Each structure stands twice: as C-alpha cells, then as structure tokens.
XYZ file of C-alpha atoms in Angstrom:
761
model
C -10.155 133.895 -55.488
C -12.602 131.017 -55.038
C -14.071 131.622 -58.476
C -10.580 131.640 -59.995
C -9.796 128.227 -58.439
C -13.068 126.785 -59.715
C -12.389 128.079 -63.221
C -8.878 126.615 -63.151
C -10.246 123.203 -62.071
C -12.784 123.230 -64.882
C -10.053 124.018 -67.392
C -7.920 121.113 -66.129
C -10.881 118.723 -66.318
C -11.755 119.939 -69.803
C -8.192 119.543 -71.024
C -8.078 116.035 -69.531
C -11.361 115.157 -71.182
C -10.134 116.439 -74.535
C -6.920 114.456 -74.157
C -8.765 111.265 -73.217
C -11.255 111.762 -75.977
C -8.452 111.655 -78.538
C -8.383 108.140 -80.016
C -6.150 106.367 -82.453
C -5.487 102.971 -84.034
C -2.893 100.321 -83.328
C -2.130 98.019 -86.244
C 0.581 95.704 -87.391
C 1.543 92.177 -88.270
C 2.069 89.088 -86.106
C 4.574 86.450 -87.213
C 6.666 83.626 -85.837
C 10.491 83.887 -85.658
C 10.774 82.703 -89.277
C 8.437 85.447 -90.508
C 5.451 83.163 -91.121
C 2.176 85.031 -90.462
C 0.185 83.877 -87.466
C -3.504 84.036 -88.160
C -6.225 83.822 -85.512
C -4.025 85.470 -82.886
C -6.106 87.162 -80.185
C -5.044 90.818 -79.691
C -6.741 92.720 -76.867
C -6.541 95.523 -74.324
C -8.525 93.956 -71.448
C -8.863 97.193 -69.460
C -10.667 98.834 -72.382
C -12.568 95.645 -73.246
C -11.548 95.802 -76.899
C -9.966 93.081 -79.016
C -9.596 91.555 -82.486
C -8.098 88.494 -84.158
C -5.379 88.619 -86.788
C -6.352 87.745 -90.354
C -4.857 85.101 -92.678
C -1.874 87.380 -93.371
C -1.257 87.914 -89.668
C -2.488 91.514 -89.761
C -4.497 93.074 -86.942
C -6.024 96.498 -86.220
C -7.346 97.897 -82.948
C -9.502 100.966 -83.478
C -10.750 103.743 -81.180
C -7.956 103.290 -78.678
C -7.898 106.237 -76.233
C -4.603 108.016 -75.668
C -2.571 106.621 -72.802
C -0.423 103.694 -71.775
C -2.168 100.344 -71.949
C -1.347 96.685 -71.449
C -1.848 94.859 -74.748
C -2.178 91.063 -74.654
C -1.632 88.517 -77.431
C -2.657 84.869 -77.260
C -2.120 82.209 -79.910
C -2.598 78.475 -79.475
C 0.806 76.862 -79.743
C 2.623 80.167 -79.132
C 1.346 80.907 -75.674
C 0.621 84.241 -74.017
C 2.405 87.577 -74.602
C 1.841 90.820 -72.681
C 3.404 94.215 -73.329
C 2.804 97.877 -72.407
C 2.194 100.252 -75.281
C 1.642 104.054 -75.392
C -0.627 105.841 -77.874
C -1.205 109.593 -78.167
C -4.136 109.754 -80.531
C -2.140 109.210 -83.717
C -2.080 105.904 -85.657
C 0.542 103.542 -84.251
C 2.210 100.716 -86.122
C 3.372 97.820 -83.951
C 4.508 94.394 -85.171
C 4.896 91.358 -82.906
C 7.024 88.221 -83.193
C 5.818 85.304 -81.088
C 8.048 82.411 -80.104
C 6.484 79.004 -80.360
C 6.056 77.373 -76.990
C 6.873 73.766 -76.244
C 3.397 72.343 -76.500
C 1.256 69.910 -78.386
C 2.019 71.564 -81.735
C 5.809 71.767 -81.483
C 7.109 68.889 -79.398
C 10.641 67.688 -79.917
C 10.719 64.063 -81.114
C 13.606 61.658 -81.622
C 12.089 58.262 -82.395
C 11.402 58.746 -86.109
C 14.923 59.690 -87.201
C 17.126 59.208 -84.079
C 17.794 62.942 -83.925
C 15.925 65.721 -82.190
C 13.534 67.522 -84.523
C 10.196 69.210 -84.019
C 7.188 66.983 -84.477
C 5.981 69.067 -87.419
C 9.361 68.894 -89.176
C 9.827 65.133 -88.810
C 9.441 63.293 -92.142
C 8.243 60.268 -90.130
C 4.915 60.699 -88.315
C 5.457 60.447 -84.563
C 2.712 60.625 -81.963
C 3.669 62.239 -78.657
C 1.920 61.764 -75.316
C 3.163 63.764 -72.353
C 2.958 62.849 -68.688
C -0.025 65.197 -68.400
C -1.971 62.977 -70.819
C -1.468 59.921 -68.609
C -2.477 61.819 -65.466
C -6.020 62.087 -66.869
C -6.421 58.370 -66.096
C -3.828 57.291 -63.509
C -2.745 53.650 -63.713
C -0.228 51.504 -61.810
C 1.803 50.620 -64.916
C 2.664 51.901 -68.363
C 1.018 48.799 -69.817
C -2.382 49.942 -68.514
C -1.706 53.596 -69.333
C -1.604 52.933 -73.090
C -5.283 51.930 -73.217
C -6.424 55.452 -74.200
C -4.126 55.853 -77.225
C -5.769 55.382 -80.595
C -4.537 52.306 -82.460
C -2.618 51.011 -79.433
C -4.175 48.332 -77.240
C -2.819 46.495 -74.195
C -3.822 42.877 -74.831
C -4.201 40.487 -71.924
C -3.054 37.005 -72.901
C -4.108 35.046 -69.840
C -7.142 35.185 -67.566
C -5.136 33.882 -64.614
C -1.695 35.527 -64.624
C -2.888 38.682 -66.456
C 0.258 38.965 -68.556
C -0.029 40.744 -71.866
C 1.563 42.616 -74.719
C 0.995 45.770 -76.758
C -0.842 45.718 -80.096
C -0.249 48.501 -82.623
C -2.754 48.712 -85.476
C -3.848 45.133 -84.820
C -0.384 43.567 -84.863
C 0.523 41.473 -81.827
C 3.075 42.297 -79.167
C 6.087 40.607 -80.831
C 5.831 43.234 -83.584
C 6.131 46.125 -81.131
C 9.527 47.312 -79.929
C 9.657 49.006 -76.539
C 12.491 51.484 -75.912
C 13.516 53.400 -72.823
C 15.361 56.598 -73.752
C 15.992 55.108 -77.184
C 17.523 51.908 -75.826
C 16.005 48.498 -76.777
C 15.578 47.492 -73.139
C 12.128 45.937 -73.057
C 12.038 43.111 -75.560
C 11.822 39.364 -75.824
C 11.221 37.843 -72.414
C 10.550 41.275 -70.901
C 7.870 42.222 -73.424
C 5.421 40.543 -71.055
C 6.677 41.899 -67.731
C 9.051 44.779 -68.511
C 6.313 47.368 -69.012
C 5.462 47.196 -65.326
C 7.428 49.142 -62.783
C 8.498 52.154 -64.832
C 7.875 54.979 -62.312
C 5.426 57.309 -64.016
C 6.751 60.228 -61.991
C 9.897 59.925 -64.120
C 8.218 59.757 -67.529
C 8.587 62.927 -69.585
C 6.741 61.674 -72.656
C 5.996 58.605 -74.731
C 6.658 58.659 -78.471
C 4.907 56.198 -80.763
C 5.837 55.334 -84.345
C 3.293 53.169 -86.139
C 4.677 51.052 -88.949
C 8.063 49.395 -89.585
C 11.091 51.027 -87.974
C 13.528 48.179 -88.605
C 15.752 50.404 -90.746
C 16.915 52.201 -87.608
C 16.026 49.822 -84.799
C 16.314 46.340 -86.285
C 14.319 43.255 -85.347
C 11.004 43.521 -83.488
C 10.209 47.024 -84.793
C 7.905 45.618 -87.489
C 4.554 46.920 -86.309
C 5.961 49.992 -84.645
C 7.818 51.194 -81.600
C 7.052 52.816 -78.275
C 9.844 54.999 -76.899
C 9.509 55.860 -73.206
C 11.541 59.016 -72.605
C 12.380 59.771 -68.993
C 12.803 63.224 -67.544
C 16.149 64.968 -67.582
C 17.332 65.511 -64.021
C 17.608 69.256 -64.599
C 13.955 69.502 -65.679
C 12.474 67.383 -62.902
C 10.978 68.654 -59.650
C 13.236 68.606 -56.603
C 10.815 66.197 -54.947
C 7.702 64.570 -56.383
C 5.270 61.993 -55.128
C 2.124 60.424 -56.542
C 0.155 57.993 -54.389
C -3.298 56.554 -55.024
C -5.484 53.703 -53.882
C -8.663 52.065 -55.134
C -11.721 50.527 -53.551
C -10.324 47.140 -54.613
C -7.501 47.781 -52.093
C -4.887 48.454 -54.772
C -2.103 50.818 -53.711
C 0.342 52.506 -56.089
C 3.089 54.911 -55.072
C 5.587 56.839 -57.206
C 8.400 58.842 -55.619
C 11.193 60.846 -57.226
C 13.900 63.257 -56.103
C 16.751 65.025 -57.813
C 20.061 66.076 -56.313
C 23.447 67.393 -57.365
C 26.805 65.760 -56.719
C 29.428 68.441 -56.981
C 29.077 71.007 -59.736
C 29.065 68.698 -62.727
C 26.704 65.844 -61.923
C 22.982 65.792 -61.305
C 20.904 62.748 -60.539
C 17.247 61.742 -60.579
C 16.198 58.913 -58.279
C 12.757 57.338 -58.458
C 10.879 54.395 -57.029
C 7.561 52.720 -57.756
C 5.661 50.405 -55.432
C 2.452 48.573 -56.271
C 0.531 46.180 -54.082
C -2.721 44.308 -54.615
C -3.435 41.561 -52.120
C -7.217 41.290 -51.996
C -8.569 38.249 -53.890
C -11.949 38.990 -55.504
C -14.175 36.602 -57.455
C -17.134 38.587 -58.761
C -17.865 36.177 -61.640
C -18.093 33.200 -59.263
C -15.741 30.801 -61.066
C -13.580 30.289 -57.951
C -10.658 32.028 -59.706
C -9.245 35.431 -58.841
C -10.679 38.051 -61.185
C -7.410 39.999 -61.107
C -3.871 38.814 -60.484
C -2.461 39.712 -57.088
C 0.824 41.584 -57.259
C 3.612 42.916 -55.087
C 6.085 44.955 -57.132
C 8.900 47.360 -56.460
C 11.009 49.215 -59.005
C 13.947 51.594 -58.505
C 15.210 53.917 -61.240
C 18.264 56.195 -61.186
C 19.401 58.549 -63.942
C 22.564 60.656 -64.044
C 23.502 63.602 -66.227
C 27.128 64.766 -66.300
C 28.205 68.243 -67.369
C 31.017 68.177 -69.915
C 33.023 70.564 -71.991
C 31.217 72.113 -74.997
C 27.881 70.746 -73.687
C 28.715 67.216 -74.772
C 26.254 64.562 -73.681
C 26.870 61.921 -71.044
C 23.912 60.224 -69.365
C 23.771 57.024 -67.368
C 20.701 55.260 -65.990
C 19.724 52.036 -64.294
C 16.570 50.259 -63.177
C 15.778 47.257 -61.014
C 12.386 45.540 -60.881
C 11.178 42.773 -58.611
C 7.670 41.400 -58.868
C 5.734 38.614 -57.206
C 2.380 37.955 -58.858
C -0.118 35.153 -58.612
C -3.594 34.270 -59.749
C -5.653 31.126 -59.506
C -8.179 29.404 -57.323
C -9.369 31.509 -54.407
C -7.923 29.152 -51.802
C -4.465 28.998 -53.421
C -1.476 29.658 -51.158
C 2.266 29.455 -51.753
C 2.386 26.001 -50.173
C 0.492 24.758 -53.262
C 3.027 26.315 -55.676
C 3.918 23.806 -58.404
C 1.564 21.083 -57.173
C -1.635 19.653 -58.596
C -3.854 20.051 -55.545
C -4.937 23.696 -55.913
C -4.369 25.533 -59.208
C -2.356 28.718 -59.201
C -0.069 30.632 -61.535
C 2.808 32.202 -59.651
C 5.479 34.356 -61.272
C 8.653 35.683 -59.628
C 10.473 38.244 -61.752
C 13.844 39.847 -61.061
C 15.228 42.235 -63.637
C 17.990 44.840 -63.884
C 18.867 47.266 -66.672
C 21.616 49.807 -67.332
C 21.787 52.240 -70.224
C 23.781 55.258 -71.261
C 24.660 57.751 -73.971
C 28.155 59.212 -74.345
C 29.178 61.828 -76.894
C 32.751 61.286 -78.003
C 35.214 64.154 -77.284
C 35.839 64.904 -80.947
C 34.813 67.684 -83.288
C 32.329 65.499 -85.141
C 28.934 64.694 -83.601
C 29.471 61.045 -82.651
C 27.583 59.220 -79.902
C 28.077 55.857 -78.261
C 24.871 54.377 -76.847
C 24.952 51.260 -74.717
C 22.648 49.120 -72.626
C 22.558 45.782 -70.869
C 19.896 43.883 -68.996
C 19.295 40.590 -67.275
C 15.899 39.030 -66.682
C 15.367 36.074 -64.352
C 11.975 34.441 -64.166
C 10.724 31.639 -61.959
C 7.155 30.714 -62.800
C 4.734 27.892 -62.264
C 1.486 27.425 -64.163
C -0.380 24.844 -62.153
C 2.101 21.964 -61.925
C 4.134 23.118 -64.924
C 7.271 25.129 -64.206
C 8.947 27.697 -66.387
C 12.428 28.814 -65.381
C 14.057 31.273 -67.760
C 16.956 33.687 -67.995
C 17.633 36.231 -70.683
C 20.582 38.589 -71.025
C 20.938 41.293 -73.657
C 23.918 43.541 -74.371
C 23.616 46.352 -76.873
C 26.022 48.922 -78.255
C 25.574 51.493 -81.000
C 27.843 54.121 -82.497
C 26.106 56.906 -84.436
C 27.548 59.792 -86.434
C 25.464 62.827 -87.373
C 26.738 65.045 -90.170
C 25.121 68.006 -91.922
C 26.280 68.625 -95.501
C 24.324 71.392 -97.184
C 20.798 70.142 -97.695
C 21.698 66.693 -96.386
C 21.446 65.591 -92.747
C 23.338 62.330 -92.667
C 23.196 59.637 -90.016
C 25.336 56.527 -90.062
C 25.556 53.897 -87.392
C 27.144 50.659 -86.299
C 25.154 48.452 -83.944
C 25.725 45.179 -82.146
C 23.269 43.190 -80.075
C 23.969 39.991 -78.169
C 21.129 37.895 -76.744
C 21.450 34.934 -74.408
C 18.334 32.909 -73.663
C 17.792 29.773 -71.663
C 14.741 28.049 -70.200
C 13.614 24.633 -69.058
C 11.341 23.937 -72.031
C 11.994 21.986 -75.253
C 12.456 25.308 -77.019
C 16.065 25.395 -75.813
C 16.814 21.695 -76.078
C 18.823 19.939 -78.776
C 17.771 16.832 -80.695
C 18.847 14.668 -77.732
C 16.668 16.684 -75.321
C 19.738 18.172 -73.667
C 19.651 21.789 -72.596
C 21.076 24.103 -75.231
C 20.782 27.855 -74.511
C 20.588 30.100 -77.538
C 23.272 32.703 -78.200
C 22.406 35.209 -80.892
C 24.820 37.752 -82.333
C 23.312 40.565 -84.352
C 25.770 43.106 -85.807
C 24.338 45.756 -88.093
C 25.102 48.896 -90.034
C 22.675 51.575 -91.146
C 22.706 54.847 -93.026
C 20.094 57.564 -93.349
C 19.955 60.736 -95.424
C 17.386 63.435 -94.682
C 17.280 65.712 -97.718
C 15.686 69.162 -97.430
C 14.826 70.273 -100.951
C 13.234 73.509 -99.694
C 10.942 74.711 -96.905
C 8.089 72.630 -98.290
C 9.647 69.367 -99.460
C 11.779 66.836 -97.628
C 12.935 63.268 -98.352
C 14.266 60.614 -95.992
C 16.203 57.657 -97.388
C 17.437 54.831 -95.193
C 19.012 51.406 -95.415
C 20.062 48.862 -92.798
C 22.003 45.624 -93.066
C 21.995 43.071 -90.223
C 23.656 39.712 -89.942
C 21.839 37.356 -87.609
C 24.036 34.484 -86.461
C 21.042 32.128 -86.672
C 19.303 33.395 -89.799
C 21.947 35.134 -91.924
C 21.756 38.424 -93.804
C 18.769 40.764 -93.549
C 18.357 44.017 -95.501
C 15.746 46.660 -94.626
C 15.324 49.831 -96.710
C 12.862 52.711 -96.308
C 11.888 55.973 -97.994
C 9.801 58.818 -96.614
C 8.535 62.025 -98.183
C 7.124 65.082 -96.432
C 5.339 68.094 -97.872
C 4.137 71.059 -95.868
C 2.320 74.252 -96.812
C 3.972 77.617 -96.233
C 2.015 78.232 -93.041
C 2.690 74.678 -91.741
C -1.049 74.145 -91.351
C -1.087 71.292 -93.886
C 1.401 68.433 -93.820
C 1.470 65.333 -96.016
C 3.754 62.386 -95.303
C 4.246 59.300 -97.438
C 6.283 56.359 -96.219
C 7.333 53.012 -97.632
C 9.587 50.536 -95.898
C 10.559 47.021 -95.026
C 10.555 45.310 -91.638
C 11.669 41.951 -90.324
C 11.237 39.929 -87.169
C 13.180 36.994 -85.841
C 11.083 34.466 -83.916
C 11.122 35.107 -80.196
C 10.957 31.791 -78.374
C 9.376 33.001 -75.158
C 6.705 35.096 -76.830
C 5.672 32.190 -79.029
C 5.845 29.652 -76.185
C 4.268 31.541 -73.288
C 0.597 31.050 -74.184
C 1.005 27.294 -74.005
C 2.349 27.437 -70.477
C -0.813 29.002 -69.075
C -3.174 26.139 -69.858
C -3.525 22.581 -71.078
C -2.427 23.260 -74.660
C 0.900 21.914 -75.860
C 3.142 24.088 -77.980
C 4.260 22.622 -81.284
C 6.876 24.033 -83.680
C 6.355 22.299 -87.021
C 9.539 23.652 -88.606
C 12.424 25.916 -87.714
C 10.835 29.345 -87.729
C 12.217 31.635 -90.410
C 12.412 35.436 -90.031
C 9.282 37.282 -91.077
C 9.483 40.089 -93.576
C 6.972 42.820 -94.215
C 6.467 45.663 -96.669
C 4.572 48.657 -95.406
C 3.143 51.765 -96.991
C 1.413 54.571 -95.131
C -0.041 57.952 -96.008
C -0.355 60.545 -93.255
C -2.102 63.913 -93.450
C -2.072 66.550 -90.715
C -4.162 69.702 -90.836
C -4.570 72.577 -88.390
C -7.701 74.696 -88.620
C -8.114 77.935 -86.697
C -11.606 79.240 -86.029
C -11.201 82.365 -83.988
C -9.147 81.199 -81.011
C -10.191 77.566 -81.357
C -7.769 75.059 -82.832
C -8.857 71.922 -84.666
C -6.065 69.459 -85.315
C -6.704 66.562 -87.712
C -4.271 63.667 -88.090
C -5.345 60.955 -90.554
C -3.375 57.892 -91.666
C -3.974 55.067 -94.120
C -1.709 52.023 -93.672
C -1.075 48.759 -95.504
C 1.355 45.989 -94.526
C 2.058 42.810 -96.504
C 3.753 39.903 -94.658
C 5.629 36.903 -95.944
C 6.836 34.066 -93.705
C 4.448 35.350 -91.036
C 4.596 33.291 -87.855
C 1.071 32.091 -87.138
C -0.236 30.727 -83.848
C -2.788 28.108 -84.872
C -5.383 27.547 -82.127
C -7.972 26.025 -84.466
C -6.476 22.844 -85.957
C -6.113 21.037 -82.635
C -7.769 22.423 -79.471
C -5.136 20.738 -77.294
C -2.246 22.467 -79.082
C -0.881 25.786 -80.229
C 0.869 25.074 -83.511
C 3.513 27.554 -84.688
C 4.766 27.670 -88.237
C 5.629 30.150 -90.943
C 2.608 30.924 -93.077
C 2.631 29.296 -96.509
C 0.972 32.303 -98.065
C 0.720 35.917 -96.999
C -0.869 38.113 -94.361
C -2.316 41.611 -94.569
C -2.778 44.396 -92.042
C -4.590 47.390 -93.500
C -6.759 50.211 -92.278
C -7.271 53.888 -91.609
C -6.984 55.909 -88.419
C -8.091 59.401 -87.484
C -7.105 61.576 -84.530
C -8.964 64.789 -83.734
C -7.505 67.338 -81.324
C -9.654 70.344 -80.375
C -8.467 73.123 -78.058
C -10.971 75.791 -77.053
C -9.900 79.150 -75.574
C -12.042 78.518 -72.483
C -9.826 75.585 -71.486
C -11.864 72.702 -72.904
C -9.683 70.106 -74.661
C -10.878 67.115 -76.656
C -8.650 64.379 -78.016
C -10.531 61.651 -79.859
C -9.411 58.919 -82.214
C -10.716 55.975 -84.180
C -9.098 53.180 -86.184
C -10.777 50.815 -88.629
C -8.661 47.879 -89.748
C -8.657 44.465 -91.337
C -5.976 41.996 -90.248
C -5.971 38.530 -91.787
C -3.867 35.751 -93.295
C -4.404 33.937 -96.554
C -3.196 30.410 -97.212
C -4.229 28.111 -100.056
C -6.893 30.609 -101.063
C -8.526 30.613 -97.622
C -8.761 33.896 -95.721
C -8.584 33.714 -91.905
C -9.187 36.658 -89.642
C -6.505 37.117 -86.996
C -7.406 36.120 -83.441
C -7.730 38.752 -80.716
C -7.924 41.602 -83.223
C -10.784 44.060 -83.399
C -11.882 45.709 -86.649
C -12.674 48.996 -84.927
C -11.269 50.848 -81.959
C -12.025 54.297 -80.615
C -10.546 56.373 -77.789
C -11.269 59.748 -76.226
C -9.882 62.108 -73.623
C -12.002 65.137 -72.706
C -10.738 67.623 -70.133
C -11.938 70.942 -68.768
C -10.449 73.178 -66.098
C -12.455 75.562 -63.941
C -9.642 78.070 -63.484
C -11.422 80.127 -60.834
C -11.495 77.209 -58.405
C -8.548 75.164 -59.709
C -10.666 72.113 -60.536
C -10.138 69.871 -63.588
C -12.491 67.167 -64.812
C -11.273 64.419 -67.180
C -13.479 61.916 -68.985
C -11.551 59.142 -70.724
C -12.559 55.956 -72.441
C -12.192 53.456 -75.243
C -14.476 51.420 -77.469
C -13.625 48.122 -79.171
C -15.374 46.121 -81.851
C -15.744 42.326 -81.887
C -12.662 40.088 -81.921
C -12.401 36.462 -83.012
C -11.597 34.263 -80.007
C -10.196 30.712 -79.667
C -12.759 28.005 -78.926
C -11.883 24.489 -77.767
C -14.498 22.443 -79.592
C -17.536 22.625 -81.847
C -19.677 22.337 -78.731
C -17.879 25.102 -76.812
C -20.786 27.315 -75.628
C -18.750 30.494 -75.452
C -19.181 33.075 -78.189
C -16.770 32.930 -81.094
C -16.680 36.729 -81.270
C -16.500 39.178 -78.417
C -19.226 41.842 -78.161
C -18.693 45.573 -78.565
C -17.226 46.734 -75.267
C -16.054 49.929 -73.638
C -14.078 51.018 -70.570
C -14.905 54.542 -69.383
C -13.454 56.589 -66.529
C -14.009 59.958 -64.891
C -11.657 61.928 -62.666
C -11.708 65.182 -60.693
C -8.435 66.939 -59.858
C -8.202 69.846 -57.390
C -5.132 72.033 -57.047
C -4.306 72.838 -53.435
C -1.785 75.630 -53.394
C 1.151 75.501 -55.785
C 2.546 72.074 -54.955
C -0.338 69.722 -54.216
C -3.048 68.084 -56.301
C -5.780 65.873 -54.925
C -7.566 63.642 -57.423
C -10.203 60.958 -57.414
C -12.868 59.379 -59.522
C -14.380 56.190 -60.846
C -12.856 53.642 -63.217
C -14.930 51.412 -65.488
C -18.096 53.456 -65.054
C -20.161 50.906 -66.997
C -18.941 48.042 -64.775
C -18.134 46.051 -67.923
C -16.413 42.669 -67.615
C -15.882 40.006 -70.335
C -17.959 37.335 -68.585
C -21.201 39.170 -69.410
C -23.102 37.260 -72.070
C -20.931 34.149 -71.675
C -21.644 31.082 -69.516
C -18.006 31.178 -68.378
C -14.649 32.643 -69.403
C -12.150 30.080 -68.111
C -12.902 26.651 -69.544
C -13.330 23.942 -66.878
C -12.365 26.191 -63.981
C -13.798 23.452 -61.755
C -11.156 20.966 -62.989
C -7.978 22.946 -63.761
C -5.747 19.844 -63.863
C -8.106 17.944 -66.220
C -8.334 15.070 -63.739
C -11.873 14.244 -64.832
C -11.389 14.793 -68.576
C -11.489 11.718 -70.779
C -9.518 11.756 -74.039
C -9.991 9.674 -77.191
C -7.211 7.981 -79.142
C -6.413 11.225 -80.972
C -5.905 13.102 -77.715
C -9.172 15.053 -78.015
C -11.367 15.679 -74.997
C -14.521 13.584 -75.090
C -18.061 14.673 -74.286
C -19.112 13.049 -71.008
C -21.725 13.706 -68.361
C -19.074 15.522 -66.324
C -17.773 17.344 -69.399
C -20.824 18.079 -71.591
C -18.924 20.416 -73.952
C -15.810 18.287 -74.440
C -13.438 20.907 -73.005
C -10.094 21.019 -71.242
C -8.912 23.656 -68.793
C -7.930 26.755 -70.770
C -7.630 30.436 -69.698
C -6.703 31.772 -73.168
C -10.232 32.990 -73.963
C -9.501 36.577 -72.951
C -10.090 39.874 -74.709
C -10.418 42.515 -72.007
C -9.719 43.311 -68.359
C -11.753 41.378 -65.831
C -11.900 44.167 -63.238
C -15.245 45.880 -62.668
C -16.198 49.330 -61.422
C -14.057 50.837 -58.662
C -13.344 54.193 -57.092
C -9.916 55.722 -56.599
C -8.378 58.572 -54.622
C -4.881 59.984 -54.855
C -2.508 62.830 -54.074
C 0.350 64.399 -56.027
C 3.077 66.577 -54.588
C 5.694 68.472 -56.596
C 8.336 70.758 -55.137
C 10.109 72.740 -57.837
C-alpha cells in the first residue's frame, strides 16, 4: 500500500512538471483609444521576470511563458500603468490592449490659446502648462517669485527699496504681459505690480503660458504674452490642505484651504494666504534693507453650482491687504512721508470678483464677468502716491461646431477708472481729472480641422478705445502633426496692441529722484509677431525625451520707450520714432526616465532692441540669454524626493546716472540655485526643507554700491548746475543723485527653509 501511494505521488508530480513545462507565447498590439499604435510600451510578467517593449507598430511578443494564470503589467509614459490577469495553457495566445491616456504632462487640458478646452497636443496655439507640483519643487511666498524657473519668463524687480516688479516674457517688459485668473483679466494695470502677490498657492491647479501676441482674444496688454492662473475646482480639491514654511531670514508663509458643500447643489473652496517678513537685514552695508519687509493676507473663495444638463456656473472672489516697506535701517512709521529718514511704504487694499455662467439655452453660450478695485497709499521718501483703479469686465462667448469648423464669437466690454495724485491724471490747468476708459470689442475665431494632421486657426478682433479709437487685431495659426502625434509643427502670425498704462509708465519715477516726463500724448503700440514651434517626442525604451523649440520675431511700431539715458534726472516717455525688434529662439527639454528621474531644462537666446534714426539701442534690463532647470528624483522605497532647481542669466544693460558713475554698465552672468528634500510621512503629510540661493549670489558683488547715494537719499548735499544736472563735488565725487533703479536681480542671499504640507482627501 505504501509503495502504491509513493507511485501515485510521483505520477502527480510528473504530470504537474509536464504541465508547467508546457510554454507558449503571448502576442498582440497596443494602441490608444483612437487606434494609434503605442510604441515603447513596457509589457512584463514580474513574477516570471520576463518582459519586452512594443515596437514602432505597437506590436509585442512574450515568449516561453509557462502555462498558468499570471499578472501581466503594461506601462507607457503618458498612458500610465495597466495590470491584468491572463491565463495561458501552452498554446499561442493573442491579446491586444487599449490604453487610455492619463492626465499628465503629455495630455494636459488647456484653455488659454483658444478660449476652449482642448488637449495641449491638439491646440493650434502653443501653450506651456505648469502644474502645482512643478512649483512645489521650489516653494515661494508668491506667484511672482514662483515664475523664476520657467524658461523665457523672468520676474523683474524694478526697485531696490520697495522690491516691486513685473513679469518679462521673451525679454518684453511687464506692460506687455497680461495676467489672468481663471481666464479673467483681473491682474492688470495698477495691479500688475502688486496683484501677483497673495494668490494662495494651495488653490492653484496649473499655470498656462502663451508666449506671443494674444490680443485677438484678450485685447490690450496681451502683446508679449499671457499668464493664466487656473485655480482648482472645488470638487477636485482636498477636503483640507495646509502648506506652511519658514526661512532662516525669519520669513513665514502659510497657505490654507478647505472645501465644503452647501446643500446638494453647491460646493465651495475657501483659501487663505499669510506672509510675514519683519526682520530688517543689511548684508551689503549700505544702511538700506536688503529685502522689503511685508505683512500680507489674502482670502480666496470659489463656488461651483450644480445645474441642469451640467451647465456651468462658477463664482469666485479674492481680497488682498498688504503693508510693505523698505528703506534705511532705522526707518519707522513715524517717519512715513517725511524727509528725515528715507523709507518707501506701500499700503495696498484690493478686492476682486469673477464668474462664469452658461446661459440656459440649447446653444453653448457663456457669460463671463469680473470686477476689481485697487486702492494704494504709498510714500517714496517724502513723495506720496495715492491711487485708485476700478475695472469692470463682461464677455459673452458663443461656441458652435459646424462640420470641420469650431467657431467662437464673442462680445466684450471693459471699463477702467483710474485716478492718482500725480500730473498723469491732471488737466492742462493742473486740476485732477481721473481717466475713464471704455473698451467695447467683438471677436471671431474659426478653428478648421482639415484632417487628423492639419489644422488652421483664423481670428479677428475689433476694439474701440474711447481714448484712442478703432483697433483691429488679426491672427492666423497652422498646426501639423504626424500620425503618431510624436511630431508637431505650429506656425503663428498675428498682431498685438497696447494702450499706454499710466501707472506702469509712471511708477519707476516715484521710487527715486528722477522726474517722469511725457513728451507727447502716448499713442497705442502695435506689433506684428511670427513664431515657429516644433514639438517632438522620442521614446528610447521606457525613457521619454520631449523637445519643444520655438523661434520668435516681433516688430513694433509706436513702441513706448522709457529713456533713462538722455537726462539722468528724468525718465522720458515717448512713442519711438522708428521701430523695435524682439527676436530669438527658445528650447525646452523634458526627459522622463522609468526609474523616476525627471529633468526639465530650458534656454532662450534673444535680441531685444530699438532703432531710431539709424541708431540701434539695446533694451534696458533685458538679458540676451536665460536658462532654467528643474531636476527631480524620488527614492520610492523611502518616500524621499530631491529637487534641484535654478536659473542662469546673461548680462543686461543697466541705467547709469553719469559718465563718472562707477557702477558697471552691464550686469555679470548670474545664477540662483536651490535644493530641496521632501519626505512623505504617511498618506497625508509631507515634510520639506532645503537651501535657497546655494551660491549666495547678490547683485552688489563686483559693484562699489547698488543704490546711488544711499547716504543722502533726499539729495540734501547734492549740488546742481543750471541745467539741473548733479555736479561733481568733494562730497559727491561721481556726480550722482539718489536712485534705486539700478536693479537686475534679487538682493537676498543664501538661506535655509523648512516646511510642512498636509492634505486630507
């Protein structure tokens, strides 16, 4: 009996061995939902330690697969991870897979280029998208600072004392950049200097950037490009989120957000941002604060209402209050507005409301609206600047698909009220005369899909400015893509215009001893822009290389020039009697390795100049080269991420006050570099910390001083000749006046930071 049992066991083992020894093949094709083959897809059975990659036609073949039921895994960059059980019995098995594209860096939804939601790859207008995750690699207290690591975009400080600034796109100054929040022209004019602070980053879903004129859809100010800050939808936000960090300079920044439901048809997202810096530091020993002290609070609330047939209705509001000051180290508020101790003190109070309502009709018609009010009470030494700006905006858009045509038509109206206590808003009798500007407009756009590979976009806008009359802005865009979407070519040509913004042109004069002079009534600028964009995706195994290259050229007429050179005591504004050029090339490289290493690097080379009476003049505060990088790697086993970010800038031409000014006419090459470690603690908490400005670079290095005559900010000991020019004296050996406009980079040195994030989903 024992022998019989042993024989039976051997037979069972033998049969099992024979069964296991039977092997077969699994083969098939991998495509996306539209049937396009997906090459370089990883196909593996981890338990058997076998795997292959699909070929150019999307075909794969796994050989010598033992009989049984196995977990097969597929992984494709941009399409995510797919896992499925599959049974094989020794015979060849045919198995096809269809992968759905994930919402990631290759297939983001964008709206800024055409005003309608399309995938980034399908948009005929090139749009760059930066998610909240990108900004977390280098946490900053404001969106203004956060843009420093985006290729071709540079936050430009305009004053060494008050640290106000604007955003340059491809070398064009802040007045050429339109800032939108959820598609609404909220941050503009007076707020272009201060409105970028206080947007709670915990509420930012993504930032979309369009480089080049967008006036056809967005009107004035969108000449150099636009930045659209898109906030999170309440339904997609965490229930509670918090992000708090501090630095060794005693800066504290806190973002809080929470979502809640009101009844069954309304959901709301409430957020707040608080920033405080109250620790005067003078590392360059000029008796002036190196960084402006600030106390800022911002509250943001967004509502989403559920309606019949999924029609849209959103409503949002924001309030910002900020108290900032910079100046001599012993300045206090009791000196505000006097000439005893120099300080620049700015009180800002600002509210905004915005919304989007889809009309209850069969057609796809939306009414977008916004309003804001900005009050500012500032003193620059003993010079006051009191200003108020109100903007109301309404826009009706109609989207209609007719065969191969996606039509968009719109009616827009914008009202701007502006008043200040400067001569800019005074009449010929020096009486106060606030400006009231009405700007109605109409636009039409036709996106024509010829076939899967070719697409055209035609657009035209007509505006009537109550101060400057009729303005027409056309554009045309063409897009070609290969069958596999791995090669995309975009060609764009369009017109932009800009109406002079009084505050933007006047502000630089308020921060120093220079007087502002308007030679003539400023006429609207016009520009013609052409750009060529090429995007290529290269798959090498499971590694993705993304290349995004652009060549751009913009020709300006009536360009408004700030002349610092003719008279060192003045800033002279006038329309250029000639033309100006902004041209260059930019390259972005995005590399994603299967081991989790990600590299995003970019570089832009450009030439920005004006030409008048045959003389070419390079634009002030504009570099010829800029580079940025963002390198991240995650150690998945321990939940630790390291991010190395930085930027590099070439020399810029800077304003000097006299022939004997000892400061350098051109800035040196300079770079700001940062490193950060982030550790996941459980599912809801992240702890992060690192070092900012690793090289401890500041603009005073290599210069005898940055602020001219910081020892005499009220020019009490400056002697002037009959022409109003500062004279060379024993007390003033360089013939200078007080001036903080010689600024090209942040004046804050190396510092550590530590923070914590909490998200409850």
